[in-house]
PDB file of C-alpha atoms in Angstrom:
ATOM      1  CA  MET O  12      10.531  -1.411  24.472  1.00  0.00           C
ATOM      2  CA  LYS O  13      11.008   2.061  26.106  1.00  0.00           C
ATOM      3  CA  GLU O  14      14.256   2.621  24.184  1.00  0.00           C
ATOM      4  CA  ALA O  15      12.628   1.385  20.953  1.00  0.00           C
ATOM      5  CA  LEU O  16       9.716   3.782  21.336  1.00  0.00           C
ATOM      6  CA  THR O  17      12.103   6.664  22.024  1.00  0.00           C
ATOM      7  CA  LEU O  18      14.065   5.959  18.897  1.00  0.00           C
ATOM      8  CA  CYS O  19      10.742   5.797  16.916  1.00  0.00           C
ATOM      9  CA  GLY O  20       9.933   9.217  18.229  1.00  0.00           C
ATOM     10  CA  ILE O  21      13.398  10.551  17.326  1.00  0.00           C
ATOM     11  CA  ASN O  22      12.837   9.308  13.753  1.00  0.00           C
ATOM     12  CA  TYR O  23       9.536  11.285  13.646  1.00  0.00           C
ATOM     13  CA  SER O  24      11.537  14.405  14.766  1.00  0.00           C
ATOM     14  CA  HIS O  25      13.325  14.230  11.422  1.00  0.00           C
ATOM     15  CA  TRP O  26      10.069  15.206   9.732  1.00  0.00           C
ATOM     16  CA  ARG O  27      10.300  18.766  11.196  1.00  0.00           C
ATOM     17  CA  GLY O  28      11.340  21.094   8.214  1.00  0.00           C
ATOM     18  CA  ASN O  29      11.984  18.099   5.942  1.00  0.00           C
ATOM     19  CA  LYS O  30      10.869  19.117   2.375  1.00  0.00           C
ATOM     20  CA  ARG O  31      10.833  15.484   1.229  1.00  0.00           C
ATOM     21  CA  ILE O  32       8.249  14.554   3.809  1.00  0.00           C
ATOM     22  CA  LEU O  33       6.152  17.637   2.874  1.00  0.00           C
ATOM     23  CA  VAL O  34       6.303  16.678  -0.835  1.00  0.00           C
ATOM     24  CA  SER O  35       5.292  13.068  -0.137  1.00  0.00           C
ATOM     25  CA  PHE O  36       2.051  14.113   1.720  1.00  0.00           C
ATOM     26  CA  LEU O  37       1.325  16.774  -0.909  1.00  0.00           C
ATOM     27  CA  LEU O  38       1.708  14.135  -3.666  1.00  0.00           C
ATOM     28  CA  GLY O  39      -0.713  11.913  -1.620  1.00  0.00           C
ATOM     29  CA  ALA O  40      -3.245  14.722  -1.544  1.00  0.00           C
ATOM     30  CA  VAL O  41      -2.886  15.305  -5.348  1.00  0.00           C
ATOM     31  CA  LEU O  42      -3.240  11.588  -5.985  1.00  0.00           C
ATOM     32  CA  CYS O  43      -6.562  11.617  -4.014  1.00  0.00           C
ATOM     33  CA  PHE O  44      -7.850  14.527  -5.868  1.00  0.00           C
ATOM     34  CA  LEU O  45      -7.097  13.077  -9.214  1.00  0.00           C
ATOM     35  CA  LEU O  46      -8.673   9.789  -8.275  1.00  0.00           C
ATOM     36  CA  THR O  47     -11.851  11.222  -6.771  1.00  0.00           C
ATOM     37  CA  GLU O  48     -12.446  14.036  -9.337  1.00  0.00           C
ATOM     38  CA  LYS O  49     -14.386  12.105 -11.927  1.00  0.00           C
ATOM     39  CA  ILE O  50     -16.423  10.356  -9.232  1.00  0.00           C
ATOM     40  CA  MET O  51     -17.484  13.804  -7.760  1.00  0.00           C
ATOM     41  CA  ALA O  52     -18.079  15.163 -11.224  1.00  0.00           C
ATOM     42  CA  PHE O  53     -20.389  12.205 -11.991  1.00  0.00           C
ATOM     43  CA  ALA O  54     -22.319  12.739  -8.663  1.00  0.00           C
ATOM     44  CA  VAL O  55     -22.702  16.446  -9.385  1.00  0.00           C
ATOM     45  CA  GLU O  56     -23.941  15.704 -12.887  1.00  0.00           C
ATOM     46  CA  LYS O  57     -26.459  13.194 -11.793  1.00  0.00           C
ATOM     47  CA  ASP O  58     -27.419  15.196  -8.640  1.00  0.00           C
ATOM     48  CA  THR O  59     -26.788  12.220  -6.406  1.00  0.00           C
ATOM     49  CA  ILE O  60     -25.108  11.925  -2.967  1.00  0.00           C
ATOM     50  CA  LEU O  61     -22.296   9.511  -1.818  1.00  0.00           C
ATOM     51  CA  MET O  62     -21.542   7.436   1.177  1.00  0.00           C
ATOM     52  CA  ILE O  63     -18.480   9.303   2.515  1.00  0.00           C
ATOM     53  CA  MET O  64     -16.249   6.178   2.271  1.00  0.00           C
ATOM     54  CA  GLU O  65     -17.206   5.288  -1.237  1.00  0.00           C
ATOM     55  CA  PRO O  66     -14.719   7.515  -3.113  1.00  0.00           C
ATOM     56  CA  PHE O  67     -11.908   5.868  -1.061  1.00  0.00           C
ATOM     57  CA  ILE O  68     -13.303   2.323  -1.904  1.00  0.00           C
ATOM     58  CA  TRP O  69     -13.552   3.010  -5.579  1.00  0.00           C
ATOM     59  CA  SER O  70     -10.230   4.861  -5.831  1.00  0.00           C
ATOM     60  CA  PHE O  71      -8.166   2.277  -4.140  1.00  0.00           C
ATOM     61  CA  GLU O  72     -10.019  -0.844  -5.338  1.00  0.00           C
ATOM     62  CA  ASP O  73      -7.758  -0.404  -8.374  1.00  0.00           C
ATOM     63  CA  GLY O  74      -4.197  -1.930  -8.504  1.00  0.00           C
ATOM     64  CA  GLN O  75      -2.747   1.034 -10.320  1.00  0.00           C
ATOM     65  CA  SER O  76      -3.953   3.412  -7.594  1.00  0.00           C
ATOM     66  CA  ILE O  77      -2.455   1.199  -4.849  1.00  0.00           C
ATOM     67  CA  MET O  78       0.916   1.049  -6.775  1.00  0.00           C
ATOM     68  CA  LEU O  79       0.953   4.864  -7.046  1.00  0.00           C
ATOM     69  CA  SER O  80       0.200   5.290  -3.413  1.00  0.00           C
ATOM     70  CA  SER O  81       2.965   2.886  -2.508  1.00  0.00           C
ATOM     71  CA  LEU O  82       5.413   4.649  -4.794  1.00  0.00           C
ATOM     72  CA  ILE O  83       4.968   7.775  -2.799  1.00  0.00           C
ATOM     73  CA  LEU O  84       5.948   5.779   0.362  1.00  0.00           C
ATOM     74  CA  ILE O  85       9.328   5.124  -1.343  1.00  0.00           C
ATOM     75  CA  LEU O  86       9.965   8.907  -1.283  1.00  0.00           C
ATOM     76  CA  LEU O  87       8.720   9.051   2.323  1.00  0.00           C
ATOM     77  CA  PHE O  88      11.104   6.269   3.479  1.00  0.00           C
ATOM     78  CA  ALA O  89      13.950   7.033   1.065  1.00  0.00           C
ATOM     79  CA  ASP O  90      16.365   7.727   3.938  1.00  0.00           C
ATOM     80  CA  MET O  91      15.731   4.455   5.883  1.00  0.00           C
ATOM     81  CA  PRO O  92      17.340   3.158   7.958  1.00  0.00           C
ATOM     82  CA  PHE O  93      18.670   6.621   9.185  1.00  0.00           C
ATOM     83  CA  LEU O  94      22.407   5.792   9.263  1.00  0.00           C
ATOM     84  CA  ASP O  95      23.430   9.244  10.298  1.00  0.00           C
ATOM     85  CA  GLY O  96      26.131  10.313  12.715  1.00  0.00           C
ATOM     86  CA  SER O  97      23.818   9.920  15.751  1.00  0.00           C
ATOM     87  CA  VAL O  98      23.712   6.155  15.321  1.00  0.00           C
ATOM     88  CA  PRO O  99      27.024   5.354  17.087  1.00  0.00           C
ATOM     89  CA  TYR O 100      25.619   7.168  20.223  1.00  0.00           C
ATOM     90  CA  TYR O 101      22.511   5.082  20.071  1.00  0.00           C
ATOM     91  CA  LEU O 102      24.390   1.845  19.729  1.00  0.00           C
ATOM     92  CA  ILE O 103      26.387   2.713  22.899  1.00  0.00           C
ATOM     93  CA  ARG O 104      23.168   2.900  25.024  1.00  0.00           C
ATOM     94  CA  ILE O 105      21.063   0.262  23.241  1.00  0.00           C
ATOM     95  CA  ASN O 106      21.727  -2.927  21.391  1.00  0.00           C
ATOM     96  CA  ARG O 107      21.222  -3.580  17.737  1.00  0.00           C
ATOM     97  CA  LYS O 108      17.906  -5.393  18.213  1.00  0.00           C
ATOM     98  CA  GLN O 109      16.513  -2.463  20.136  1.00  0.00           C
ATOM     99  CA  TRP O 110      17.648  -0.119  17.376  1.00  0.00           C
ATOM    100  CA  LEU O 111      16.000  -2.176  14.642  1.00  0.00           C
ATOM    101  CA  THR O 112      12.807  -2.547  16.754  1.00  0.00           C
ATOM    102  CA  GLY O 113      12.574   1.202  16.897  1.00  0.00           C
ATOM    103  CA  GLN O 114      13.072   1.388  13.073  1.00  0.00           C
ATOM    104  CA  LEU O 115      10.325  -1.178  12.430  1.00  0.00           C
ATOM    105  CA  MET O 116       7.951   0.675  14.914  1.00  0.00           C
ATOM    106  CA  TYR O 117       8.623   3.787  12.818  1.00  0.00           C
ATOM    107  CA  VAL O 118       7.903   2.016   9.507  1.00  0.00           C
ATOM    108  CA  ILE O 119       4.739   0.384  10.569  1.00  0.00           C
ATOM    109  CA  SER O 120       3.285   3.483  12.384  1.00  0.00           C
ATOM    110  CA  ALA O 121       4.288   5.803   9.635  1.00  0.00           C
ATOM    111  CA  THR O 122       2.693   3.594   7.045  1.00  0.00           C
ATOM    112  CA  LEU O 123      -0.530   3.521   9.142  1.00  0.00           C
ATOM    113  CA  LEU O 124      -0.305   7.272   9.444  1.00  0.00           C
ATOM    114  CA  TYR O 125       0.055   7.688   5.669  1.00  0.00           C
ATOM    115  CA  LEU O 126      -2.955   5.401   4.901  1.00  0.00           C
ATOM    116  CA  THR O 127      -5.057   7.274   7.459  1.00  0.00           C
ATOM    117  CA  TYR O 128      -4.099  10.483   5.802  1.00  0.00           C
ATOM    118  CA  ILE O 129      -5.066   9.212   2.356  1.00  0.00           C
ATOM    119  CA  PHE O 130      -8.416   8.053   3.777  1.00  0.00           C
ATOM    120  CA  VAL O 131      -9.143  11.464   5.484  1.00  0.00           C
ATOM    121  CA  ILE O 132      -8.170  13.474   2.359  1.00  0.00           C
ATOM    122  CA  THR O 133     -10.548  11.333   0.244  1.00  0.00           C
ATOM    123  CA  ALA O 134     -13.258  11.830   2.755  1.00  0.00           C
ATOM    124  CA  LEU O 135     -12.824  15.564   3.000  1.00  0.00           C
ATOM    125  CA  LEU O 136     -12.939  15.908  -0.843  1.00  0.00           C
ATOM    126  CA  CYS O 137     -16.456  14.465  -0.954  1.00  0.00           C
ATOM    127  CA  MET O 138     -17.955  15.447   2.337  1.00  0.00           C
ATOM    128  CA  ARG O 139     -20.225  18.178   0.903  1.00  0.00           C
ATOM    129  CA  ARG O 140     -22.232  15.580  -0.948  1.00  0.00           C
ATOM    130  CA  ALA O 141     -21.850  12.683   1.471  1.00  0.00           C
ATOM    131  CA  PHE O 142     -23.550  10.875   4.372  1.00  0.00           C
ATOM    132  CA  ALA O 143     -21.996   8.599   6.988  1.00  0.00           C
ATOM    133  CA  GLY O 144     -24.631   5.820   7.223  1.00  0.00           C
ATOM    134  CA  ASN O 145     -23.329   2.232   6.612  1.00  0.00           C
ATOM    135  CA  MET O 146     -25.233   1.715   3.291  1.00  0.00           C
ATOM    136  CA  TRP O 147     -24.506   2.092  -0.364  1.00  0.00           C
ATOM    137  CA  SER O 148     -25.611   5.289  -2.155  1.00  0.00           C
ATOM    138  CA  GLU O 149     -27.548   5.891  -5.240  1.00  0.00           C
ATOM    139  CA  THR O 150     -24.293   6.959  -6.863  1.00  0.00           C
ATOM    140  CA  ALA O 151     -22.824   3.564  -6.041  1.00  0.00           C
ATOM    141  CA  ALA O 152     -25.803   1.774  -7.617  1.00  0.00           C
ATOM    142  CA  ARG O 153     -25.499   3.729 -10.834  1.00  0.00           C
ATOM    143  CA  LEU O 154     -21.738   3.086 -11.140  1.00  0.00           C
ATOM    144  CA  GLY O 155     -22.160  -0.524 -10.237  1.00  0.00           C
ATOM    145  CA  TYR O 156     -25.122  -1.652 -12.180  1.00  0.00           C
ATOM    146  CA  THR O 157     -24.976   0.555 -15.260  1.00  0.00           C
ATOM    147  CA  GLU O 158     -22.403   1.276 -17.852  1.00  0.00           C
ATOM    148  CA  ALA O 159     -21.389   4.502 -16.221  1.00  0.00           C
ATOM    149  CA  GLY O 160     -18.643   2.742 -14.117  1.00  0.00           C
ATOM    150  CA  GLU O 161     -17.035   1.327 -17.275  1.00  0.00           C
ATOM    151  CA  VAL O 162     -17.249   4.691 -19.076  1.00  0.00           C
ATOM    152  CA  LEU O 163     -15.600   6.521 -16.159  1.00  0.00           C
ATOM    153  CA  ALA O 164     -13.062   3.659 -15.678  1.00  0.00           C
ATOM    154  CA  VAL O 165     -14.158   3.238 -12.084  1.00  0.00           C
ATOM    155  CA  PRO O 166     -13.310  -0.151 -10.817  1.00  0.00           C
ATOM    156  CA  ALA O 167     -16.191  -2.731 -10.623  1.00  0.00           C
ATOM    157  CA  VAL O 168     -18.112  -2.187  -7.251  1.00  0.00           C
ATOM    158  CA  ILE O 169     -20.722  -4.898  -7.714  1.00  0.00           C
ATOM    159  CA  HIS O 170     -18.730  -7.449  -5.687  1.00  0.00           C
ATOM    160  CA  ALA O 171     -18.150  -4.854  -2.897  1.00  0.00           C
ATOM    161  CA  MET O 172     -21.807  -3.931  -2.895  1.00  0.00           C
ATOM    162  CA  GLU O 173     -23.008  -7.605  -2.876  1.00  0.00           C
ATOM    163  CA  MET O 174     -20.584  -8.945  -0.365  1.00  0.00           C
ATOM    164  CA  SER O 175     -20.136  -6.294   2.315  1.00  0.00           C
ATOM    165  CA  ARG O 176     -21.216  -3.006   3.725  1.00  0.00           C
ATOM    166  CA  PRO O 177     -19.063   0.236   3.192  1.00  0.00           C
ATOM    167  CA  TYR O 178     -17.377   0.110   6.575  1.00  0.00           C
ATOM    168  CA  LYS O 179     -16.437  -3.530   6.204  1.00  0.00           C
ATOM    169  CA  CYS O 180     -15.201  -2.959   2.630  1.00  0.00           C
ATOM    170  CA  VAL O 181     -13.021  -0.027   3.789  1.00  0.00           C
ATOM    171  CA  LEU O 182     -11.352  -2.211   6.484  1.00  0.00           C
ATOM    172  CA  ILE O 183     -10.591  -4.886   3.963  1.00  0.00           C
ATOM    173  CA  ILE O 184      -9.135  -2.471   1.378  1.00  0.00           C
ATOM    174  CA  VAL O 185      -6.998  -0.759   4.122  1.00  0.00           C
ATOM    175  CA  GLY O 186      -5.803  -4.124   5.271  1.00  0.00           C
ATOM    176  CA  LEU O 187      -4.796  -5.174   1.752  1.00  0.00           C
ATOM    177  CA  MET O 188      -3.135  -1.789   1.192  1.00  0.00           C
ATOM    178  CA  LEU O 189      -1.337  -2.039   4.457  1.00  0.00           C
ATOM    179  CA  GLY O 190      -0.038  -5.558   3.637  1.00  0.00           C
ATOM    180  CA  TYR O 191       1.199  -4.439   0.247  1.00  0.00           C
ATOM    181  CA  THR O 192       2.863  -1.235   1.346  1.00  0.00           C
ATOM    182  CA  LEU O 193       4.592  -2.858   4.370  1.00  0.00           C
ATOM    183  CA  MET O 194       5.858  -5.597   2.056  1.00  0.00           C
ATOM    184  CA  SER O 195       7.251  -2.878  -0.261  1.00  0.00           C
ATOM    185  CA  VAL O 196       8.808  -0.759   2.447  1.00  0.00           C
ATOM    186  CA  LEU O 197      10.355  -3.832   4.363  1.00  0.00           C
ATOM    187  CA  THR O 198      11.732  -5.148   1.056  1.00  0.00           C
ATOM    188  CA  MET O 199      13.418  -1.783   0.492  1.00  0.00           C
ATOM    189  CA  PHE O 200      14.739  -1.839   4.104  1.00  0.00           C
ATOM    190  CA  VAL O 201      16.183  -5.315   3.738  1.00  0.00           C
ATOM    191  CA  VAL O 202      17.816  -4.626   0.417  1.00  0.00           C
ATOM    192  CA  ASN O 203      19.176  -1.351   1.790  1.00  0.00           C
ATOM    193  CA  MET O 204      20.951  -3.177   4.568  1.00  0.00           C
ATOM    194  CA  TRP O 205      22.349  -5.687   2.121  1.00  0.00           C
ATOM    195  CA  LYS O 206      23.243  -3.661  -1.009  1.00  0.00           C
ATOM    196  CA  GLY O 207      22.657   0.039  -0.274  1.00  0.00           C
ATOM    197  CA  GLN O 208      20.089   2.631  -0.934  1.00  0.00           C
ATOM    198  CA  LEU O 209      20.141   2.940  -4.685  1.00  0.00           C
ATOM    199  CA  VAL O 210      19.662  -0.832  -5.136  1.00  0.00           C
ATOM    200  CA  ALA O 211      16.936  -0.819  -2.556  1.00  0.00           C
ATOM    201  CA  VAL O 212      14.951   1.814  -4.370  1.00  0.00           C
ATOM    202  CA  LEU O 213      15.525   0.068  -7.720  1.00  0.00           C
ATOM    203  CA  SER O 214      14.399  -3.258  -6.290  1.00  0.00           C
ATOM    204  CA  VAL O 215      11.150  -1.871  -4.936  1.00  0.00           C
ATOM    205  CA  ALA O 216      10.496  -0.096  -8.243  1.00  0.00           C
ATOM    206  CA  GLY O 217      11.083  -3.485 -10.013  1.00  0.00           C
ATOM    207  CA  LEU O 218       8.593  -5.201  -7.640  1.00  0.00           C
ATOM    208  CA  HIS O 219       5.929  -2.580  -8.537  1.00  0.00           C
ATOM    209  CA  LEU O 220       6.799  -2.991 -12.259  1.00  0.00           C
ATOM    210  CA  PHE O 221       6.454  -6.748 -11.997  1.00  0.00           C
ATOM    211  CA  GLY O 222       3.008  -6.424 -10.470  1.00  0.00           C
ATOM    212  CA  VAL O 223       1.978  -3.910 -13.151  1.00  0.00           C
ATOM    213  CA  LEU O 224       3.221  -6.040 -16.126  1.00  0.00           C
ATOM    214  CA  LEU O 225       1.694  -9.232 -14.817  1.00  0.00           C
ATOM    215  CA  LYS O 226      -1.797  -8.502 -16.060  1.00  0.00           C
ATOM    216  CA  PRO O 227      -3.997 -11.068 -17.833  1.00  0.00           C
ATOM    217  CA  ASN O 228      -5.198  -8.709 -20.630  1.00  0.00           C
ATOM    218  CA  TRP O 229      -1.620  -7.670 -21.478  1.00  0.00           C
ATOM    219  CA  ILE O 230      -0.374 -11.298 -21.511  1.00  0.00           C
ATOM    220  CA  THR O 231      -3.407 -12.278 -23.617  1.00  0.00           C
ATOM    221  CA  ALA O 232      -2.616  -9.550 -26.096  1.00  0.00           C
ATOM    222  CA  LEU O 233       1.072 -10.266 -26.157  1.00  0.00           C
ATOM    223  CA  PHE O 234       0.793 -14.095 -26.764  1.00  0.00           C
ATOM    224  CA  ASN O 235      -2.555 -14.114 -28.452  1.00  0.00           C
ATOM    225  CA  LEU O 236      -4.073 -16.592 -26.022  1.00  0.00           C
ATOM    226  CA  ASN O 237      -7.321 -18.516 -26.613  1.00  0.00           C
ATOM    227  CA  MET O 238     -10.179 -18.624 -24.061  1.00  0.00           C
ATOM    228  CA  GLU O 239      -8.743 -21.655 -22.152  1.00  0.00           C
ATOM    229  CA  GLN O 240      -5.295 -20.068 -21.960  1.00  0.00           C
ATOM    230  CA  GLN O 241      -6.755 -16.801 -20.853  1.00  0.00           C
ATOM    231  CA  LYS O 242      -8.317 -18.538 -17.786  1.00  0.00           C
ATOM    232  CA  ILE O 243      -4.894 -19.954 -16.898  1.00  0.00           C
ATOM    233  CA  ALA O 244      -3.306 -16.600 -17.349  1.00  0.00           C
ATOM    234  CA  GLN O 245      -5.800 -15.032 -15.048  1.00  0.00           C
ATOM    235  CA  PHE O 246      -5.268 -17.702 -12.471  1.00  0.00           C
ATOM    236  CA  VAL O 247      -1.473 -17.362 -12.579  1.00  0.00           C
ATOM    237  CA  CYS O 248      -1.474 -13.570 -12.438  1.00  0.00           C
ATOM    238  CA  GLY O 249      -4.060 -13.557  -9.645  1.00  0.00           C
ATOM    239  CA  TRP O 250      -1.848 -15.717  -7.395  1.00  0.00           C
ATOM    240  CA  LEU O 251       1.603 -14.413  -8.337  1.00  0.00           C
ATOM    241  CA  SER O 252       1.155 -10.633  -8.706  1.00  0.00           C
ATOM    242  CA  PRO O 253       1.337  -8.739  -5.382  1.00  0.00           C
ATOM    243  CA  ILE O 254      -0.601  -5.855  -6.739  1.00  0.00           C
ATOM    244  CA  ARG O 255      -3.550  -8.041  -7.752  1.00  0.00           C
ATOM    245  CA  GLN O 256      -3.370  -9.666  -4.307  1.00  0.00           C
ATOM    246  CA  ALA O 257      -3.801  -6.248  -2.925  1.00  0.00           C
ATOM    247  CA  THR O 258      -6.744  -5.310  -5.163  1.00  0.00           C
ATOM    248  CA  PHE O 259     -10.231  -6.023  -3.714  1.00  0.00           C
ATOM    249  CA  HIS O 260     -12.016  -7.022  -6.896  1.00  0.00           C
ATOM    250  CA  CYS O 261      -9.234  -9.366  -8.003  1.00  0.00           C
ATOM    251  CA  HIS O 262     -10.303 -11.991  -5.497  1.00  0.00           C
ATOM    252  CA  ASN O 263     -12.485 -15.035  -5.557  1.00  0.00           C
ATOM    253  CA  PHE O 264     -16.042 -14.227  -4.755  1.00  0.00           C
ATOM    254  CA  GLY O 265     -17.440 -17.625  -5.676  1.00  0.00           C
ATOM    255  CA  TYR O 266     -17.089 -17.236  -9.441  1.00  0.00           C
ATOM    256  CA  ASP O 267     -13.523 -18.344 -10.260  1.00  0.00           C
ATOM    257  CA  SER O 268     -10.300 -19.775  -8.842  1.00  0.00           C
ATOM    258  CA  LEU O 269      -8.667 -16.543  -7.863  1.00  0.00           C
ATOM    259  CA  PRO O 270      -7.347 -16.099  -4.301  1.00  0.00           C
ATOM    260  CA  ARG O 271      -9.829 -15.356  -1.577  1.00  0.00           C
ATOM    261  CA  LEU O 272      -9.478 -12.438   0.691  1.00  0.00           C
ATOM    262  CA  TRP O 273      -8.033 -14.571   3.560  1.00  0.00           C
ATOM    263  CA  HIS O 274      -5.418 -15.981   1.177  1.00  0.00           C
ATOM    264  CA  SER O 275      -4.114 -12.509   0.421  1.00  0.00           C
ATOM    265  CA  PHE O 276      -4.047 -11.544   4.051  1.00  0.00           C
ATOM    266  CA  VAL O 277      -1.982 -14.707   4.796  1.00  0.00           C
ATOM    267  CA  PHE O 278       0.192 -14.036   1.670  1.00  0.00           C
ATOM    268  CA  PHE O 279       1.071 -10.558   2.910  1.00  0.00           C
ATOM    269  CA  GLY O 280       1.359 -11.643   6.553  1.00  0.00           C
ATOM    270  CA  VAL O 281       3.821 -14.381   5.773  1.00  0.00           C
ATOM    271  CA  LEU O 282       5.969 -12.027   3.598  1.00  0.00           C
ATOM    272  CA  VAL O 283       6.057  -9.295   6.181  1.00  0.00           C
ATOM    273  CA  VAL O 284       7.022 -11.738   9.010  1.00  0.00           C
ATOM    274  CA  LEU O 285       9.652 -13.219   6.748  1.00  0.00           C
ATOM    275  CA  LEU O 286      11.115  -9.798   5.912  1.00  0.00           C
ATOM    276  CA  ILE O 287      11.194  -8.835   9.651  1.00  0.00           C
ATOM    277  CA  VAL O 288      12.887 -12.072  10.457  1.00  0.00           C
ATOM    278  CA  LEU O 289      15.518 -11.310   7.696  1.00  0.00           C
ATOM    279  CA  LEU O 290      16.068  -7.911   9.156  1.00  0.00           C
ATOM    280  CA  TYR O 291      16.798  -9.169  12.705  1.00  0.00           C
ATOM    281  CA  TRP O 292      19.062 -11.870  11.130  1.00  0.00           C
ATOM    282  CA  SER O 293      20.875  -9.174   9.034  1.00  0.00           C
ATOM    283  CA  ILE O 294      21.421  -6.683  11.828  1.00  0.00           C
ATOM    284  CA  ARG O 295      23.668  -9.111  13.644  1.00  0.00           C
ATOM    285  CA  ASN O 296      26.361  -8.953  11.006  1.00  0.00           C
ATOM    286  CA  TYR O 297      25.648  -5.518   9.639  1.00  0.00           C
ATOM    287  CA  ASN O 298      28.755  -3.162   9.595  1.00  0.00           C
ATOM    288  CA  PHE O 299      28.032   0.407  10.485  1.00  0.00           C
ATOM    289  CA  TYR O 300      30.369   2.784   8.655  1.00  0.00           C
ATOM    290  CA  PHE O 301      30.436   6.532   9.254  1.00  0.00           C
ATOM    291  CA  ALA O 302      32.348   9.233   7.609  1.00  0.00           C
ATOM    292  CA  GLY O 303      35.356  10.376   9.538  1.00  0.00           C
ATOM    293  CA  GLY O 304      35.366   7.483  11.896  1.00  0.00           C
ATOM    294  CA  GLU O 305      36.009   3.748  12.121  1.00  0.00           C
ATOM    295  CA  GLU O 306      33.804   0.758  11.848  1.00  0.00           C
TER     296      GLU O 306
END
């Protein structure tokens, strides 16, 4: 474990002076600004205040926002699994499983760090008009129970307001985002070890595209479905689309046959564990090639 932690720390040392890492975090900040701008403008216009976690909840309760946030992670982890000239020296001192464990520690901790960064930036953008109490604000009531939320294209917050308090809601959304982003990054890691970096990036982009295209309203418009068929389409999309599994309001709150929250946590948990098992299985037969040397 000590060797794996050391390797994880060495991976973080690659961030120093790395423009790609800087651009990734800057893009995350820009994304937060774009997602919270209309919410803050609404609060200023109506002269209302916010609970400090509400902009994060509303911004990342939407599947497209989760997808965009995950796409930035592709840039952050584009050089995984760090197959540079230093790896032969690591493998002399540690075995392949220890090396892979260090890489997994880096992936999981960096993903948590990125999600924490997104949350902090969102909170900072609204802190001047926000309070920290664990209760929904007047702004939330206006967006949830009037037409203002639909006009501003803010995701429905009624379920969140009825089923949980803000702190609990944030933990749920962060958990769903963590499951989806880890699934995406580990998928890229697995494919990278099998087919190379380019195929890995394309495979994750395809995974995101599949989730975006698998929308009930798009399928309804494409195939001109009737009401009964629309319910079936909503059911199928809700269970098969990873992005909808990661979206808070796309779950069963007692009104339909969509997945419940615990179903999605099990869904992502099983996929993440399966991908980790595939990585440990793949590392046994992985051939390390380095320029200027032998296998």
